[in-house]
Structures are given as C-alpha cells and as structure tokens.
Amino acid sequence: MGVDSVVPKKHHELTPAEILSWYPQSYSPSQQDSVIQLHMKHHEITHWSTRPDTLHLPGHTKGKSVIDATLPQYYKESYFSEKPYFHPEITGGRQGVAGDPVPYTIAGDNFMSSLLLAGFLLTILALMRSRQFIARQLKSFIYIQRGNTTEVTETSTEVRFQVLLIIESCVLLAILFFQYLQEKITDTFTIGQYQITGLFAGVFVGYFLVKQGLYSMVNWTFFDKKNIEQYNKALLFLTAMEGVFLLPLVFVSSFFYLSYNTALIYFIIVLSLFKILTFYKSYQIFFAPKGRLLQNFLYFCTLEIIPLSILWGLLMIISGFLKINF
C-alpha cells in the first residue's frame, strides 16, 4: 500500500495521530514521517488566539505584560538588574553530566614544551662547542695533577657554559619534582604550574649556592689554594654534567609517559653516580696523599649528604603549603 492510496477528506486541522490512524501500524518511522508531511501543510497564521492566558497559579490573577506603560518601574526591574554581578547573557547550568577534568601534563603545555626544546637545543650546541674542554676535564679525573705540571685555565666562555648548564639543571630538577608531586602527593595546588616550577627552580638554585658557600668556608679553613681551585673546577663540571644526564629523563617522562618506577631508578642511578665521582674527586685532591679515607667520608657526608637531606625536607614543607587539602 502506498502513501497516496488513502486520500481522506479534510474538514479540520489534522493532527499527526489522526493521520497515522488511516495507515497500517506496521509502517516504519520513516514511512510515518512521510505520510505526516504529505497531509500536514504549513501555512501562515492569519489570526492569533484571543483566549485568556491561563499560565498563572490557581487563585491568582493572570500576569501582566511588561510592555504595559501603566505598570510601575519596580514591576519591570528586579533587585539584581543594576548589580555588577548580574549577567543574564551567561548561560546558567550545564547540559549533560560533567566529566573528569583532563590532568595537567607538560606535553600538553606549549610553554613548558618550548622551554624543554630550547634547553635541549642549547645543551647540544654547548656540548658541540666545548668538546675539547669536556675531554680535558675527563682526563683530569683519571690523571692526578703533579705539583710542577702546567695548569690549564678555563676560559670565560667555558665557565659561562657550565653556569648555564647548572641553571638548566635547576629547572630540570624542578620539573622532575613537580612530576613527583603529581604522581605521589596531589595534582591540585594553590598556585599555577608555572609559579610552582619557578619556585622549585629557585629553591634548587639556592641549594647549590648555599652548598658552594659551605664548601668555600670549609676548604679555605683546612686546605691550600691550589687544591681548592682544582676541586672547585671539578665540582662545577660535575654539577653541570649532572643536568646533561637528567635532560633525557625529563624529555622521556614528559613526552613519552615513562613509568614512575623506571624514572625513579634512572634518577637514583644518575644521582649516585655523580655523588660517587664527587667522593672520589675530593679524596683524590685533598686526602689521598695522606691516606685519610675516614676524614674524606666525614667531609663528604657533611657537605653533600646533610645538605641534600635538608633540601628534601624543605621541598616537602613547601609542597605541604602548596597543595590543596580537601
């Protein structure tokens, strides 16, 4: 049976239910829609209903139109009309169910991604232009400098290169600690991610400055000038190279979602390696001629392990102030 097989006689405005009653109930929704559109024709409204408005509470009079000039002003305006917090153009409420917010990631942050990329390119450029300096520093770790050996001084460019890498190390350590906070403590803070990263980077800069001050105070008290200069150069180089070794960890954990346990193992290996090299260098320069291994162990614990423990406690205290407690 086609949709044109039934042609009813129209006496009034048809309704969809009435139209569908003329056809078999086995019609599909698309067929039902077709027959409704066939018989119901839209036409321009020539007159409007004059029936009274009944959309008001029972027992109350019907509402008045706001275009009525006889209405008082307070009937047209509400208490919030002139308030600065009244914004009728803003949609109130939400359609549907709110989903879980997407957690913050460095890979999704354009600024932090650009900062890491710039640090990576800067490090590669600095390493390429300082290959001879790095080779000379590595050689000095193997051979002990004799008293009559001509000392090779560092240029100002090489010193700036190392200082720049140390600053980069502070930023990388701040990013790693921020990732640790997100993984193990909380992902909601009282300030933004940039402020948190800058704050922790400042803490690490302060840590290296304070540690260098302690080294200077102790070394100038017990050792001669030449040994102090040798150790300061070695310590500056080790601290700069530590940031170079941390750069791959930050890149992989930020952009390739490296697991927390793997990142922690890598960080502990890098930190332990450079602490062992520092222990070896202090023994080689200050204590090897007299064979004082115990004194070197006390020297290392006082100027490396204790400041590192204090730094960790300070970071935990700051984190407690920054996180939001629900």
mmCIF file of C-alpha atoms in Angstrom:
data_model
loop_
_atom_site.group_PDB
_atom_site.id
_atom_site.type_symbol
_atom_site.label_atom_id
_atom_site.label_comp_id
_atom_site.label_asym_id
_atom_site.label_seq_id
_atom_site.Cartn_x
_atom_site.Cartn_y
_atom_site.Cartn_z
ATOM 1 C CA MET A 1 0.000 0.000 0.000
ATOM 2 C CA GLY A 2 1.496 3.333 -0.982
ATOM 3 C CA VAL A 3 1.299 6.561 0.910
ATOM 4 C CA ASP A 4 -1.065 8.012 -1.720
ATOM 5 C CA SER A 5 -3.611 5.133 -1.568
ATOM 6 C CA VAL A 6 -5.620 6.838 1.163
ATOM 7 C CA VAL A 7 -6.863 10.333 0.447
ATOM 8 C CA PRO A 8 -9.057 11.437 3.343
ATOM 9 C CA LYS A 9 -11.477 14.293 3.215
ATOM 10 C CA LYS A 10 -10.270 17.209 5.310
ATOM 11 C CA HIS A 11 -12.819 19.010 7.495
ATOM 12 C CA HIS A 12 -10.464 20.479 10.147
ATOM 13 C CA GLU A 13 -6.799 20.871 11.022
ATOM 14 C CA LEU A 14 -5.330 17.392 11.031
ATOM 15 C CA THR A 15 -3.190 16.017 13.831
ATOM 16 C CA PRO A 16 -0.326 13.502 13.449
ATOM 17 C CA ALA A 17 -2.236 10.881 15.465
ATOM 18 C CA GLU A 18 -5.259 11.215 13.224
ATOM 19 C CA ILE A 19 -3.171 10.884 10.071
ATOM 20 C CA LEU A 20 -1.371 7.798 11.329
ATOM 21 C CA SER A 21 -4.697 6.146 12.176
ATOM 22 C CA TRP A 22 -5.506 5.995 8.458
ATOM 23 C CA TYR A 23 -2.495 3.802 7.695
ATOM 24 C CA PRO A 24 -1.295 0.392 8.866
ATOM 25 C CA GLN A 25 0.524 0.302 12.183
ATOM 26 C CA SER A 26 3.337 -1.685 10.568
ATOM 27 C CA TYR A 27 4.677 1.466 8.892
ATOM 28 C CA SER A 28 8.276 2.257 9.758
ATOM 29 C CA PRO A 29 9.146 5.624 11.369
ATOM 30 C CA SER A 30 10.371 6.951 8.023
ATOM 31 C CA GLN A 31 7.094 5.980 6.344
ATOM 32 C CA GLN A 32 5.087 7.545 9.162
ATOM 33 C CA ASP A 33 7.056 10.751 8.776
ATOM 34 C CA SER A 34 6.389 10.729 5.024
ATOM 35 C CA VAL A 35 2.620 10.411 5.363
ATOM 36 C CA ILE A 36 2.505 13.122 8.032
ATOM 37 C CA GLN A 37 4.419 15.532 5.782
ATOM 38 C CA LEU A 38 2.107 14.585 2.905
ATOM 39 C CA HIS A 39 -1.089 15.589 4.684
ATOM 40 C CA MET A 40 0.048 18.346 7.045
ATOM 41 C CA LYS A 41 0.781 21.574 5.218
ATOM 42 C CA HIS A 42 2.317 24.553 6.990
ATOM 43 C CA HIS A 43 0.548 27.811 6.312
ATOM 44 C CA GLU A 44 0.880 31.333 7.553
ATOM 45 C CA ILE A 45 -1.032 32.184 10.730
ATOM 46 C CA THR A 46 -3.720 34.689 9.783
ATOM 47 C CA HIS A 47 -5.123 35.274 13.254
ATOM 48 C CA TRP A 48 -3.895 34.673 16.756
ATOM 49 C CA SER A 49 -5.817 33.139 19.614
ATOM 50 C CA THR A 50 -7.818 35.530 21.768
ATOM 51 C CA ARG A 51 -8.269 33.111 24.624
ATOM 52 C CA PRO A 52 -7.117 34.375 28.065
ATOM 53 C CA ASP A 53 -3.694 33.417 29.363
ATOM 54 C CA THR A 54 -4.040 30.691 31.994
ATOM 55 C CA LEU A 55 -0.327 30.277 32.770
ATOM 56 C CA HIS A 56 -0.523 31.505 36.351
ATOM 57 C CA LEU A 57 -1.005 29.990 39.777
ATOM 58 C CA PRO A 58 -4.508 28.894 40.716
ATOM 59 C CA GLY A 59 -6.266 31.534 42.778
ATOM 60 C CA HIS A 60 -4.081 34.345 41.390
ATOM 61 C CA THR A 61 -4.790 36.799 38.649
ATOM 62 C CA LYS A 62 -3.076 36.425 35.332
ATOM 63 C CA GLY A 63 0.299 38.051 34.771
ATOM 64 C CA LYS A 64 0.704 41.439 33.200
ATOM 65 C CA SER A 65 2.764 42.284 30.149
ATOM 66 C CA VAL A 66 5.996 44.215 30.659
ATOM 67 C CA ILE A 67 5.126 46.450 27.712
ATOM 68 C CA ASP A 68 2.173 47.852 29.648
ATOM 69 C CA ALA A 69 3.016 51.529 30.205
ATOM 70 C CA THR A 70 0.845 51.727 33.317
ATOM 71 C CA LEU A 71 2.997 49.241 35.264
ATOM 72 C CA PRO A 72 5.267 50.730 37.972
ATOM 73 C CA GLN A 73 9.032 50.606 37.498
ATOM 74 C CA TYR A 74 9.634 48.056 40.238
ATOM 75 C CA TYR A 75 7.398 45.606 38.356
ATOM 76 C CA LYS A 76 9.701 45.692 35.311
ATOM 77 C CA GLU A 77 13.063 45.594 37.085
ATOM 78 C CA SER A 78 14.347 43.145 39.659
ATOM 79 C CA TYR A 79 16.670 43.718 42.581
ATOM 80 C CA PHE A 80 19.681 42.425 40.599
ATOM 81 C CA SER A 81 19.095 44.452 37.441
ATOM 82 C CA GLU A 82 21.632 47.155 38.311
ATOM 83 C CA LYS A 83 24.074 44.903 40.156
ATOM 84 C CA PRO A 84 27.543 44.303 38.644
ATOM 85 C CA TYR A 85 27.190 40.543 39.200
ATOM 86 C CA PHE A 86 24.007 40.229 37.155
ATOM 87 C CA HIS A 87 24.862 38.754 33.742
ATOM 88 C CA PRO A 88 21.779 37.402 32.009
ATOM 89 C CA GLU A 89 23.805 36.738 28.842
ATOM 90 C CA ILE A 90 25.759 33.960 30.599
ATOM 91 C CA THR A 91 24.181 30.548 30.331
ATOM 92 C CA GLY A 92 23.219 29.170 33.707
ATOM 93 C CA GLY A 93 23.681 25.487 34.349
ATOM 94 C CA ARG A 94 25.217 22.758 32.273
ATOM 95 C CA GLN A 95 23.732 20.364 29.773
ATOM 96 C CA GLY A 96 24.589 16.726 30.405
ATOM 97 C CA VAL A 97 26.912 15.304 33.045
ATOM 98 C CA ALA A 98 30.262 16.909 33.820
ATOM 99 C CA GLY A 99 33.203 14.644 33.011
ATOM 100 C CA ASP A 100 36.514 14.241 34.794
ATOM 101 C CA PRO A 101 38.924 17.113 34.008
ATOM 102 C CA VAL A 102 41.960 16.234 31.906
ATOM 103 C CA PRO A 103 45.042 16.172 34.189
ATOM 104 C CA TYR A 104 47.831 18.647 33.522
ATOM 105 C CA THR A 105 50.763 17.314 31.519
ATOM 106 C CA ILE A 106 53.928 19.024 30.328
ATOM 107 C CA ALA A 107 53.404 17.507 26.871
ATOM 108 C CA GLY A 108 50.132 19.429 26.583
ATOM 109 C CA ASP A 109 51.674 22.718 27.736
ATOM 110 C CA ASN A 110 53.096 24.728 24.851
ATOM 111 C CA PHE A 111 55.234 26.958 27.053
ATOM 112 C CA MET A 112 56.875 24.120 29.009
ATOM 113 C CA SER A 113 57.369 22.079 25.839
ATOM 114 C CA SER A 114 59.056 25.053 24.163
ATOM 115 C CA LEU A 115 61.229 25.575 27.257
ATOM 116 C CA LEU A 116 62.404 21.960 27.231
ATOM 117 C CA LEU A 117 63.054 22.061 23.499
ATOM 118 C CA ALA A 118 65.069 25.273 23.846
ATOM 119 C CA GLY A 119 67.078 23.729 26.701
ATOM 120 C CA PHE A 120 67.757 20.639 24.635
ATOM 121 C CA LEU A 121 68.990 22.626 21.628
ATOM 122 C CA LEU A 122 71.082 24.886 23.853
ATOM 123 C CA THR A 123 72.693 21.890 25.549
ATOM 124 C CA ILE A 124 73.531 20.216 22.248
ATOM 125 C CA LEU A 125 75.062 23.438 20.911
ATOM 126 C CA ALA A 126 77.098 23.969 24.088
ATOM 127 C CA LEU A 127 78.387 20.398 24.092
ATOM 128 C CA MET A 128 79.419 20.609 20.449
ATOM 129 C CA ARG A 129 81.372 23.828 21.009
ATOM 130 C CA SER A 130 83.029 22.574 24.212
ATOM 131 C CA ARG A 131 84.189 19.103 23.201
ATOM 132 C CA GLN A 132 87.844 19.848 23.905
ATOM 133 C CA PHE A 133 87.009 21.300 27.307
ATOM 134 C CA ILE A 134 84.950 18.237 28.248
ATOM 135 C CA ALA A 135 87.737 15.896 27.088
ATOM 136 C CA ARG A 136 90.262 17.850 29.179
ATOM 137 C CA GLN A 137 88.014 17.667 32.255
ATOM 138 C CA LEU A 138 87.507 13.919 31.838
ATOM 139 C CA LYS A 139 91.255 13.457 31.511
ATOM 140 C CA SER A 140 91.829 15.335 34.773
ATOM 141 C CA PHE A 141 89.643 12.805 36.582
ATOM 142 C CA ILE A 142 91.993 9.995 35.601
ATOM 143 C CA TYR A 143 95.411 11.609 35.994
ATOM 144 C CA ILE A 144 96.460 13.286 39.211
ATOM 145 C CA GLN A 145 97.987 16.700 38.550
ATOM 146 C CA ARG A 146 101.567 16.988 39.726
ATOM 147 C CA GLY A 147 102.988 19.988 41.510
ATOM 148 C CA ASN A 148 105.171 21.037 38.580
ATOM 149 C CA THR A 149 102.503 20.455 35.952
ATOM 150 C CA THR A 150 101.386 23.474 33.987
ATOM 151 C CA GLU A 151 97.763 24.124 34.866
ATOM 152 C CA VAL A 152 95.322 24.760 32.005
ATOM 153 C CA THR A 153 92.983 27.563 32.977
ATOM 154 C CA GLU A 154 89.354 27.719 31.923
ATOM 155 C CA THR A 155 88.193 30.443 29.582
ATOM 156 C CA SER A 156 85.294 32.733 30.433
ATOM 157 C CA THR A 157 83.192 31.026 27.747
ATOM 158 C CA GLU A 158 83.740 27.639 29.364
ATOM 159 C CA VAL A 159 82.789 28.997 32.770
ATOM 160 C CA ARG A 160 79.608 30.566 31.386
ATOM 161 C CA PHE A 161 78.820 27.297 29.645
ATOM 162 C CA GLN A 162 78.999 25.420 32.936
ATOM 163 C CA VAL A 163 76.973 28.009 34.836
ATOM 164 C CA LEU A 164 74.307 27.887 32.137
ATOM 165 C CA LEU A 165 74.115 24.106 32.440
ATOM 166 C CA ILE A 166 73.784 24.379 36.214
ATOM 167 C CA ILE A 167 70.830 26.762 35.835
ATOM 168 C CA GLU A 168 69.328 24.306 33.372
ATOM 169 C CA SER A 169 69.887 21.548 35.936
ATOM 170 C CA CYS A 170 67.867 23.533 38.476
ATOM 171 C CA VAL A 171 64.963 23.870 36.026
ATOM 172 C CA LEU A 172 65.089 20.168 35.157
ATOM 173 C CA LEU A 173 65.137 19.179 38.828
ATOM 174 C CA ALA A 174 62.148 21.462 39.439
ATOM 175 C CA ILE A 175 60.209 19.790 36.607
ATOM 176 C CA LEU A 176 61.076 16.326 37.909
ATOM 177 C CA PHE A 177 59.981 17.221 41.416
ATOM 178 C CA PHE A 178 56.728 18.680 40.089
ATOM 179 C CA GLN A 179 56.066 15.400 38.274
ATOM 180 C CA TYR A 180 56.773 13.580 41.534
ATOM 181 C CA LEU A 181 54.186 15.737 43.310
ATOM 182 C CA GLN A 182 51.582 14.963 40.662
ATOM 183 C CA GLU A 183 52.288 11.235 40.889
ATOM 184 C CA LYS A 184 52.600 10.722 44.638
ATOM 185 C CA ILE A 185 51.099 13.665 46.528
ATOM 186 C CA THR A 186 48.479 15.744 44.684
ATOM 187 C CA ASP A 187 47.632 17.334 41.346
ATOM 188 C CA THR A 188 45.785 20.380 42.726
ATOM 189 C CA PHE A 189 47.748 23.363 44.024
ATOM 190 C CA THR A 190 47.068 26.829 45.357
ATOM 191 C CA ILE A 191 49.125 28.444 42.566
ATOM 192 C CA GLY A 192 49.681 27.710 38.885
ATOM 193 C CA GLN A 193 52.115 25.238 37.348
ATOM 194 C CA TYR A 194 54.492 27.937 36.120
ATOM 195 C CA GLN A 195 54.747 29.506 39.568
ATOM 196 C CA ILE A 196 55.377 26.102 41.145
ATOM 197 C CA THR A 197 58.123 25.241 38.666
ATOM 198 C CA GLY A 198 59.758 28.649 39.104
ATOM 199 C CA LEU A 199 59.565 28.362 42.903
ATOM 200 C CA PHE A 200 61.212 24.954 42.985
ATOM 201 C CA ALA A 201 63.847 26.064 40.464
ATOM 202 C CA GLY A 202 64.670 28.956 42.805
ATOM 203 C CA VAL A 203 64.943 26.518 45.717
ATOM 204 C CA PHE A 204 67.439 24.391 43.788
ATOM 205 C CA VAL A 205 69.455 27.465 42.813
ATOM 206 C CA GLY A 206 69.574 28.464 46.472
ATOM 207 C CA TYR A 207 70.640 24.921 47.402
ATOM 208 C CA PHE A 208 73.637 24.996 45.049
ATOM 209 C CA LEU A 209 74.634 28.490 46.219
ATOM 210 C CA VAL A 210 74.450 27.547 49.904
ATOM 211 C CA LYS A 211 76.371 24.328 49.297
ATOM 212 C CA GLN A 212 79.073 26.232 47.437
ATOM 213 C CA GLY A 213 79.305 28.670 50.335
ATOM 214 C CA LEU A 214 79.771 25.813 52.783
ATOM 215 C CA TYR A 215 82.445 24.281 50.574
ATOM 216 C CA SER A 216 84.307 27.577 50.412
ATOM 217 C CA MET A 217 84.158 28.071 54.182
ATOM 218 C CA VAL A 218 85.454 24.566 54.964
ATOM 219 C CA ASN A 219 88.030 24.346 52.190
ATOM 220 C CA TRP A 220 89.648 27.709 52.918
ATOM 221 C CA THR A 221 89.992 26.622 56.543
ATOM 222 C CA PHE A 222 91.763 23.280 56.012
ATOM 223 C CA PHE A 223 93.310 23.151 52.510
ATOM 224 C CA ASP A 224 95.670 25.157 50.328
ATOM 225 C CA LYS A 225 94.675 27.441 47.478
ATOM 226 C CA LYS A 226 95.797 25.212 44.593
ATOM 227 C CA ASN A 227 93.850 22.167 45.780
ATOM 228 C CA ILE A 228 90.789 24.299 46.427
ATOM 229 C CA GLU A 229 90.903 25.659 42.887
ATOM 230 C CA GLN A 230 91.229 22.176 41.422
ATOM 231 C CA TYR A 231 88.297 20.863 43.440
ATOM 232 C CA ASN A 232 86.066 23.859 42.622
ATOM 233 C CA LYS A 233 86.627 23.287 38.907
ATOM 234 C CA ALA A 234 85.850 19.589 39.237
ATOM 235 C CA LEU A 235 82.735 20.259 41.318
ATOM 236 C CA LEU A 236 81.470 22.867 38.852
ATOM 237 C CA PHE A 237 81.973 20.450 35.981
ATOM 238 C CA LEU A 238 80.216 17.567 37.772
ATOM 239 C CA THR A 239 77.220 19.710 38.657
ATOM 240 C CA ALA A 240 76.915 20.930 35.062
ATOM 241 C CA MET A 241 77.153 17.397 33.639
ATOM 242 C CA GLU A 242 74.519 16.184 36.067
ATOM 243 C CA GLY A 243 71.968 18.368 34.298
ATOM 244 C CA VAL A 244 73.041 16.978 30.926
ATOM 245 C CA PHE A 245 72.349 13.429 32.132
ATOM 246 C CA LEU A 246 68.974 14.472 33.582
ATOM 247 C CA LEU A 247 67.780 16.043 30.336
ATOM 248 C CA PRO A 248 66.902 12.709 28.619
ATOM 249 C CA LEU A 249 64.935 11.643 31.701
ATOM 250 C CA VAL A 250 62.841 14.823 31.670
ATOM 251 C CA PHE A 251 62.191 14.509 27.940
ATOM 252 C CA VAL A 252 61.123 10.856 28.061
ATOM 253 C CA SER A 253 58.984 11.239 31.193
ATOM 254 C CA SER A 254 57.280 14.368 29.810
ATOM 255 C CA PHE A 255 56.545 13.353 26.232
ATOM 256 C CA PHE A 256 56.576 9.543 26.233
ATOM 257 C CA TYR A 257 54.906 8.925 29.605
ATOM 258 C CA LEU A 258 57.742 6.955 31.178
ATOM 259 C CA SER A 259 56.600 4.949 34.193
ATOM 260 C CA TYR A 260 57.302 6.426 37.605
ATOM 261 C CA ASN A 261 59.382 3.470 38.836
ATOM 262 C CA THR A 262 61.627 3.494 35.762
ATOM 263 C CA ALA A 263 62.160 7.253 36.037
ATOM 264 C CA LEU A 264 62.974 6.908 39.752
ATOM 265 C CA ILE A 265 65.558 4.181 39.078
ATOM 266 C CA TYR A 266 67.224 6.306 36.386
ATOM 267 C CA PHE A 267 67.309 9.356 38.670
ATOM 268 C CA ILE A 268 68.826 7.390 41.562
ATOM 269 C CA ILE A 269 71.498 5.936 39.265
ATOM 270 C CA VAL A 270 72.464 9.391 37.928
ATOM 271 C CA LEU A 271 72.477 10.966 41.393
ATOM 272 C CA SER A 272 74.505 8.098 42.889
ATOM 273 C CA LEU A 273 76.997 8.169 40.015
ATOM 274 C CA PHE A 274 77.775 11.865 40.426
ATOM 275 C CA LYS A 275 77.930 11.595 44.221
ATOM 276 C CA ILE A 276 80.473 8.768 43.861
ATOM 277 C CA LEU A 277 82.512 10.874 41.440
ATOM 278 C CA THR A 278 82.394 13.781 43.882
ATOM 279 C CA PHE A 279 83.547 11.498 46.702
ATOM 280 C CA TYR A 280 86.367 10.194 44.534
ATOM 281 C CA LYS A 281 87.492 13.661 43.455
ATOM 282 C CA SER A 282 87.570 15.046 46.997
ATOM 283 C CA TYR A 283 89.631 12.059 48.124
ATOM 284 C CA GLN A 284 91.995 12.380 45.153
ATOM 285 C CA ILE A 285 92.674 16.079 45.705
ATOM 286 C CA PHE A 286 92.512 16.534 49.488
ATOM 287 C CA PHE A 287 93.009 13.226 51.300
ATOM 288 C CA ALA A 288 94.815 10.748 49.006
ATOM 289 C CA PRO A 289 98.365 11.997 49.753
ATOM 290 C CA LYS A 290 97.879 11.199 53.458
ATOM 291 C CA GLY A 291 95.529 8.238 53.037
ATOM 292 C CA ARG A 292 92.755 9.712 55.160
ATOM 293 C CA LEU A 293 89.710 7.836 53.878
ATOM 294 C CA LEU A 294 87.693 8.304 57.063
ATOM 295 C CA GLN A 295 88.196 12.073 57.024
ATOM 296 C CA ASN A 296 87.086 12.138 53.391
ATOM 297 C CA PHE A 297 83.936 10.212 54.317
ATOM 298 C CA LEU A 298 83.103 12.734 57.063
ATOM 299 C CA TYR A 299 83.881 15.610 54.680
ATOM 300 C CA PHE A 300 81.565 14.136 52.039
ATOM 301 C CA CYS A 301 78.680 13.469 54.442
ATOM 302 C CA THR A 302 78.892 16.953 55.948
ATOM 303 C CA LEU A 303 78.920 18.852 52.656
ATOM 304 C CA GLU A 304 76.888 16.555 50.392
ATOM 305 C CA ILE A 305 74.563 14.184 52.254
ATOM 306 C CA ILE A 306 73.392 16.522 55.032
ATOM 307 C CA PRO A 307 72.571 19.466 52.683
ATOM 308 C CA LEU A 308 70.754 17.028 50.384
ATOM 309 C CA SER A 309 68.641 15.765 53.305
ATOM 310 C CA ILE A 310 67.828 19.328 54.363
ATOM 311 C CA LEU A 311 66.835 20.142 50.770
ATOM 312 C CA TRP A 312 64.411 17.210 50.664
ATOM 313 C CA GLY A 313 62.802 18.261 53.942
ATOM 314 C CA LEU A 314 62.445 21.845 52.693
ATOM 315 C CA LEU A 315 60.801 20.650 49.471
ATOM 316 C CA MET A 316 58.309 18.558 51.450
ATOM 317 C CA ILE A 317 57.431 21.531 53.672
ATOM 318 C CA ILE A 318 56.863 23.787 50.656
ATOM 319 C CA SER A 319 54.759 21.105 48.984
ATOM 320 C CA GLY A 320 52.571 20.888 52.082
ATOM 321 C CA PHE A 321 51.823 24.601 51.828
ATOM 322 C CA LEU A 322 51.128 24.471 48.083
ATOM 323 C CA LYS A 323 48.757 21.509 47.891
ATOM 324 C CA ILE A 324 45.002 21.919 48.409
ATOM 325 C CA ASN A 325 43.659 19.875 51.321
ATOM 326 C CA PHE A 326 40.069 18.740 50.808
#
